[in-house]
GROMACS .gro file of N, CA, C and O in nm:
model
  280
    1UNK      N    1  -1.861   3.270  -3.828
    1UNK     CA    2  -1.707   3.247  -3.932
    1UNK      C    3  -1.671   3.238  -3.649
    1UNK      O    4  -1.598   3.127  -3.634
    2UNK      N    5  -1.726   3.329  -3.621
    2UNK     CA    6  -1.657   3.384  -3.525
    2UNK      C    7  -1.769   3.260  -3.452
    2UNK      O    8  -1.653   3.221  -3.315
    3UNK      N    9  -1.829   3.238  -3.450
    3UNK     CA   10  -1.892   3.122  -3.376
    3UNK      C   11  -1.831   2.971  -3.399
    3UNK      O   12  -1.789   2.945  -3.291
    4UNK      N   13  -1.795   2.950  -3.469
    4UNK     CA   14  -1.804   2.884  -3.499
    4UNK      C   15  -1.597   2.854  -3.396
    4UNK      O   16  -1.520   2.671  -3.384
    5UNK      N   17  -1.520   2.958  -3.423
    5UNK     CA   18  -1.423   2.974  -3.313
    5UNK      C   19  -1.441   2.905  -3.223
    5UNK      O   20  -1.356   2.873  -3.171
    6UNK      N   21  -1.520   2.952  -3.182
    6UNK     CA   22  -1.575   2.968  -2.976
    6UNK      C   23  -1.572   2.845  -2.968
    6UNK      O   24  -1.574   2.783  -2.853
    7UNK      N   25  -1.698   2.754  -3.049
    7UNK     CA   26  -1.756   2.697  -3.018
    7UNK      C   27  -1.664   2.574  -3.026
    7UNK      O   28  -1.640   2.461  -2.952
    8UNK      N   29  -1.554   2.589  -3.137
    8UNK     CA   30  -1.420   2.466  -3.165
    8UNK      C   31  -1.378   2.438  -2.990
    8UNK      O   32  -1.230   2.405  -2.924
    9UNK      N   33  -1.263   2.617  -2.969
    9UNK     CA   34  -1.211   2.596  -2.868
    9UNK      C   35  -1.253   2.522  -2.732
    9UNK      O   36  -1.228   2.532  -2.582
   10UNK      N   37  -1.417   2.527  -2.732
   10UNK     CA   38  -1.491   2.556  -2.614
   10UNK      C   39  -1.506   2.407  -2.602
   10UNK      O   40  -1.494   2.302  -2.458
   11UNK      N   41  -1.538   2.308  -2.718
   11UNK     CA   42  -1.475   2.227  -2.758
   11UNK      C   43  -1.329   2.132  -2.727
   11UNK      O   44  -1.381   2.013  -2.609
   12UNK      N   45  -1.252   2.199  -2.792
   12UNK     CA   46  -1.122   2.147  -2.744
   12UNK      C   47  -1.100   2.124  -2.565
   12UNK      O   48  -1.058   2.087  -2.503
   13UNK      N   49  -1.134   2.250  -2.559
   13UNK     CA   50  -1.141   2.358  -2.380
   13UNK      C   51  -1.163   2.156  -2.266
   13UNK      O   52  -1.066   2.118  -2.177
   14UNK      N   53  -1.337   2.133  -2.372
   14UNK     CA   54  -1.356   1.982  -2.217
   14UNK      C   55  -1.290   1.869  -2.297
   14UNK      O   56  -1.343   1.794  -2.202
   15UNK      N   57  -1.269   1.847  -2.370
   15UNK     CA   58  -1.177   1.776  -2.423
   15UNK      C   59  -1.004   1.709  -2.343
   15UNK      O   60  -1.029   1.634  -2.288
   16UNK      N   61  -0.966   1.872  -2.307
   16UNK     CA   62  -0.856   1.867  -2.213
   16UNK      C   63  -0.903   1.847  -2.058
   16UNK      O   64  -0.875   1.745  -1.995
   17UNK      N   65  -1.014   1.936  -2.030
   17UNK     CA   66  -1.100   1.861  -1.927
   17UNK      C   67  -1.070   1.708  -1.898
   17UNK      O   68  -1.094   1.682  -1.747
   18UNK      N   69  -1.137   1.620  -2.013
   18UNK     CA   70  -1.230   1.509  -2.022
   18UNK      C   71  -1.093   1.460  -1.936
   18UNK      O   72  -1.051   1.335  -1.809
   19UNK      N   73  -1.038   1.486  -2.102
   19UNK     CA   74  -0.875   1.408  -2.091
   19UNK      C   75  -0.817   1.398  -1.925
   19UNK      O   76  -0.694   1.247  -1.910
   20UNK      N   77  -0.785   1.522  -1.841
   20UNK     CA   78  -0.745   1.550  -1.741
   20UNK      C   79  -0.782   1.455  -1.633
   20UNK      O   80  -0.704   1.429  -1.501
   21UNK      N   81  -0.930   1.442  -1.675
   21UNK     CA   82  -1.049   1.440  -1.458
   21UNK      C   83  -1.080   1.248  -1.495
   21UNK      O   84  -1.014   1.208  -1.380
   22UNK      N   85  -0.992   1.235  -1.628
   22UNK     CA   86  -1.030   1.091  -1.606
   22UNK      C   87  -0.943   0.920  -1.537
   22UNK      O   88  -1.052   0.860  -1.514
   23UNK      N   89  -0.807   1.042  -1.528
   23UNK     CA   90  -0.771   0.912  -1.425
   23UNK      C   91  -0.757   0.930  -1.336
   23UNK      O   92  -0.748   0.860  -1.236
   24UNK      N   93  -0.831   1.114  -1.280
   24UNK     CA   94  -0.827   1.091  -1.122
   24UNK      C   95  -0.981   1.021  -1.084
   24UNK      O   96  -0.993   1.003  -0.945
   25UNK      N   97  -1.001   1.008  -1.210
   25UNK     CA   98  -1.153   0.943  -1.144
   25UNK      C   99  -1.161   0.804  -1.126
   25UNK      O  100  -1.200   0.749  -1.034
   26UNK      N  101  -1.065   0.647  -1.174
   26UNK     CA  102  -1.039   0.625  -1.185
   26UNK      C  103  -1.007   0.601  -0.992
   26UNK      O  104  -0.984   0.472  -0.959
   27UNK      N  105  -0.910   0.643  -0.971
   27UNK     CA  106  -0.833   0.633  -0.850
   27UNK      C  107  -0.929   0.658  -0.710
   27UNK      O  108  -0.886   0.621  -0.623
   28UNK      N  109  -1.028   0.685  -0.777
   28UNK     CA  110  -1.130   0.712  -0.629
   28UNK      C  111  -1.193   0.566  -0.561
   28UNK      O  112  -1.224   0.577  -0.508
   29UNK      N  113  -1.189   0.425  -0.679
   29UNK     CA  114  -1.155   0.315  -0.630
   29UNK      C  115  -1.095   0.284  -0.560
   29UNK      O  116  -1.175   0.220  -0.413
   30UNK      N  117  -0.989   0.297  -0.555
   30UNK     CA  118  -0.903   0.265  -0.480
   30UNK      C  119  -0.912   0.342  -0.347
   30UNK      O  120  -0.836   0.299  -0.208
   31UNK      N  121  -0.859   0.465  -0.341
   31UNK     CA  122  -0.920   0.629  -0.224
   31UNK      C  123  -1.011   0.525  -0.140
   31UNK      O  124  -0.984   0.488   0.017
   32UNK      N  125  -1.165   0.458  -0.205
   32UNK     CA  126  -1.287   0.486  -0.109
   32UNK      C  127  -1.253   0.313  -0.027
   32UNK      O  128  -1.240   0.342   0.103
   33UNK      N  129  -1.167   0.267  -0.143
   33UNK     CA  130  -1.098   0.105  -0.081
   33UNK      C  131  -1.021   0.171   0.037
   33UNK      O  132  -1.027   0.064   0.221
   34UNK      N  133  -0.888   0.176  -0.007
   34UNK     CA  134  -0.787   0.201   0.089
   34UNK      C  135  -0.912   0.353   0.275
   34UNK      O  136  -0.797   0.305   0.378
   35UNK      N  137  -1.015   0.367   0.242
   35UNK     CA  138  -1.114   0.469   0.410
   35UNK      C  139  -1.140   0.339   0.372
   35UNK      O  140  -1.150   0.331   0.545
   36UNK      N  141  -1.220   0.245   0.334
   36UNK     CA  142  -1.320   0.139   0.421
   36UNK      C  143  -1.152   0.027   0.502
   36UNK      O  144  -1.215   0.060   0.603
   37UNK      N  145  -1.062   0.088   0.509
   37UNK     CA  146  -0.929  -0.020   0.561
   37UNK      C  147  -0.906   0.058   0.659
   37UNK      O  148  -0.891  -0.018   0.745
   38UNK      N  149  -0.888   0.160   0.642
   38UNK     CA  150  -0.833   0.275   0.784
   38UNK      C  151  -0.989   0.311   0.865
   38UNK      O  152  -0.931   0.283   1.048
   39UNK      N  153  -1.069   0.300   0.821
   39UNK     CA  154  -1.200   0.266   0.928
   39UNK      C  155  -1.200   0.147   0.988
   39UNK      O  156  -1.210   0.137   1.153
   40UNK      N  157  -1.204   0.074   0.936
   40UNK     CA  158  -1.181  -0.072   0.956
   40UNK      C  159  -1.039  -0.170   1.071
   40UNK      O  160  -1.058  -0.198   1.255
   41UNK      N  161  -0.925  -0.048   1.083
   41UNK     CA  162  -0.782  -0.050   1.109
   41UNK      C  163  -0.825  -0.034   1.269
   41UNK      O  164  -0.796  -0.012   1.368
   42UNK      N  165  -0.936   0.133   1.252
   42UNK     CA  166  -0.989   0.220   1.374
   42UNK      C  167  -1.060   0.213   1.489
   42UNK      O  168  -1.007   0.161   1.570
   43UNK      N  169  -1.089   0.146   1.443
   43UNK     CA  170  -1.268  -0.021   1.507
   43UNK      C  171  -1.174  -0.139   1.631
   43UNK      O  172  -1.176  -0.158   1.722
   44UNK      N  173  -1.104  -0.177   1.538
   44UNK     CA  174  -0.999  -0.286   1.523
   44UNK      C  175  -0.867  -0.203   1.703
   44UNK      O  176  -0.902  -0.232   1.792
   45UNK      N  177  -0.873  -0.061   1.649
   45UNK     CA  178  -0.750  -0.057   1.784
   45UNK      C  179  -0.778   0.078   1.903
   45UNK      O  180  -0.820   0.003   2.013
   46UNK      N  181  -0.992   0.068   1.823
   46UNK     CA  182  -1.037   0.125   1.966
   46UNK      C  183  -1.118   0.003   2.090
   46UNK      O  184  -1.076  -0.038   2.209
   47UNK      N  185  -1.128  -0.111   2.004
   47UNK     CA  186  -1.132  -0.240   2.045
   47UNK      C  187  -1.018  -0.287   2.151
   47UNK      O  188  -1.062  -0.363   2.216
   48UNK      N  189  -0.902  -0.327   2.081
   48UNK     CA  190  -0.797  -0.336   2.162
   48UNK      C  191  -0.778  -0.218   2.262
   48UNK      O  192  -0.781  -0.273   2.438
   49UNK      N  193  -0.847  -0.117   2.318
   49UNK     CA  194  -0.765   0.003   2.412
   49UNK      C  195  -0.884  -0.071   2.458
   49UNK      O  196  -0.803  -0.046   2.595
   50UNK      N  197  -1.002  -0.077   2.412
   50UNK     CA  198  -1.082  -0.128   2.526
   50UNK      C  199  -1.080  -0.293   2.606
   50UNK      O  200  -1.017  -0.300   2.781
   51UNK      N  201  -0.989  -0.360   2.575
   51UNK     CA  202  -0.906  -0.450   2.595
   51UNK      C  203  -0.846  -0.421   2.687
   51UNK      O  204  -0.826  -0.510   2.814
   52UNK      N  205  -0.725  -0.365   2.665
   52UNK     CA  206  -0.614  -0.303   2.748
   52UNK      C  207  -0.673  -0.229   2.906
   52UNK      O  208  -0.603  -0.226   2.970
   53UNK      N  209  -0.758  -0.130   2.890
   53UNK     CA  210  -0.905  -0.049   3.012
   53UNK      C  211  -0.879  -0.178   3.095
   53UNK      O  212  -0.806  -0.189   3.228
   54UNK      N  213  -0.972  -0.273   3.012
   54UNK     CA  214  -1.008  -0.449   3.102
   54UNK      C  215  -0.894  -0.490   3.192
   54UNK      O  216  -0.877  -0.487   3.315
   55UNK      N  217  -0.749  -0.479   3.081
   55UNK     CA  218  -0.653  -0.520   3.153
   55UNK      C  219  -0.519  -0.442   3.292
   55UNK      O  220  -0.544  -0.496   3.372
   56UNK      N  221  -0.544  -0.324   3.221
   56UNK     CA  222  -0.526  -0.234   3.349
   56UNK      C  223  -0.556  -0.268   3.488
   56UNK      O  224  -0.506  -0.293   3.619
   57UNK      N  225  -0.710  -0.290   3.529
   57UNK     CA  226  -0.761  -0.263   3.586
   57UNK      C  227  -0.818  -0.363   3.634
   57UNK      O  228  -0.743  -0.394   3.724
   58UNK      N  229  -0.760  -0.488   3.556
   58UNK     CA  230  -0.731  -0.660   3.598
   58UNK      C  231  -0.607  -0.626   3.717
   58UNK      O  232  -0.560  -0.675   3.846
   59UNK      N  233  -0.524  -0.652   3.649
   59UNK     CA  234  -0.403  -0.593   3.771
   59UNK      C  235  -0.396  -0.538   3.817
   59UNK      O  236  -0.312  -0.579   3.936
   60UNK      N  237  -0.483  -0.375   3.868
   60UNK     CA  238  -0.371  -0.306   3.932
   60UNK      C  239  -0.548  -0.423   4.106
   60UNK      O  240  -0.449  -0.410   4.194
   61UNK      N  241  -0.649  -0.482   4.042
   61UNK     CA  242  -0.721  -0.532   4.079
   61UNK      C  243  -0.567  -0.625   4.190
   61UNK      O  244  -0.594  -0.634   4.320
   62UNK      N  245  -0.534  -0.724   4.105
   62UNK     CA  246  -0.453  -0.841   4.143
   62UNK      C  247  -0.358  -0.768   4.221
   62UNK      O  248  -0.313  -0.800   4.363
   63UNK      N  249  -0.290  -0.615   4.214
   63UNK     CA  250  -0.106  -0.584   4.262
   63UNK      C  251  -0.236  -0.547   4.441
   63UNK      O  252  -0.116  -0.548   4.471
   64UNK      N  253  -0.372  -0.460   4.425
   64UNK     CA  254  -0.415  -0.441   4.572
   64UNK      C  255  -0.416  -0.548   4.616
   64UNK      O  256  -0.436  -0.520   4.737
   65UNK      N  257  -0.475  -0.671   4.644
   65UNK     CA  258  -0.443  -0.789   4.645
   65UNK      C  259  -0.259  -0.820   4.724
   65UNK      O  260  -0.306  -0.930   4.807
   66UNK      N  261  -0.220  -0.843   4.666
   66UNK     CA  262  -0.050  -0.917   4.672
   66UNK      C  263   0.000  -0.768   4.849
   66UNK      O  264  -0.081  -0.663   4.822
   67UNK      N  265   0.069  -0.885   4.889
   67UNK     CA  266   0.066  -0.815   5.047
   67UNK      C  267   0.173  -0.728   5.016
   67UNK      O  268   0.244  -0.760   4.927
   68UNK      N  269   0.204  -0.616   5.068
   68UNK     CA  270   0.280  -0.510   5.039
   68UNK      C  271   0.436  -0.563   5.055
   68UNK      O  272   0.414  -0.618   5.216
   69UNK      N  273   0.532  -0.542   4.920
   69UNK     CA  274   0.633  -0.535   4.987
   69UNK      C  275   0.714  -0.431   4.983
   69UNK      O  276   0.806  -0.365   4.965
   70UNK      N  277   0.789  -0.462   5.198
   70UNK     CA  278   0.871  -0.353   5.161
   70UNK      C  279   0.995  -0.424   5.203
   70UNK      O  280   1.005  -0.453   5.274
   0.00000   0.00000   0.00000
């Protein structure tokens, strides 16, 4: 008889655990999509940063060619 009580306790605990974990597992897809978006934005930001550095170098070269204004 005591064995059936322990089995019932374990089964109820597992049911509660599954009920608590189910909503969290449903949110994993959204988190994965958000992570992919963030990685894409990071790549875009790095590309823009590289373009900004090239532009900065171009501006410095143009300024170097201008006569000094005193």
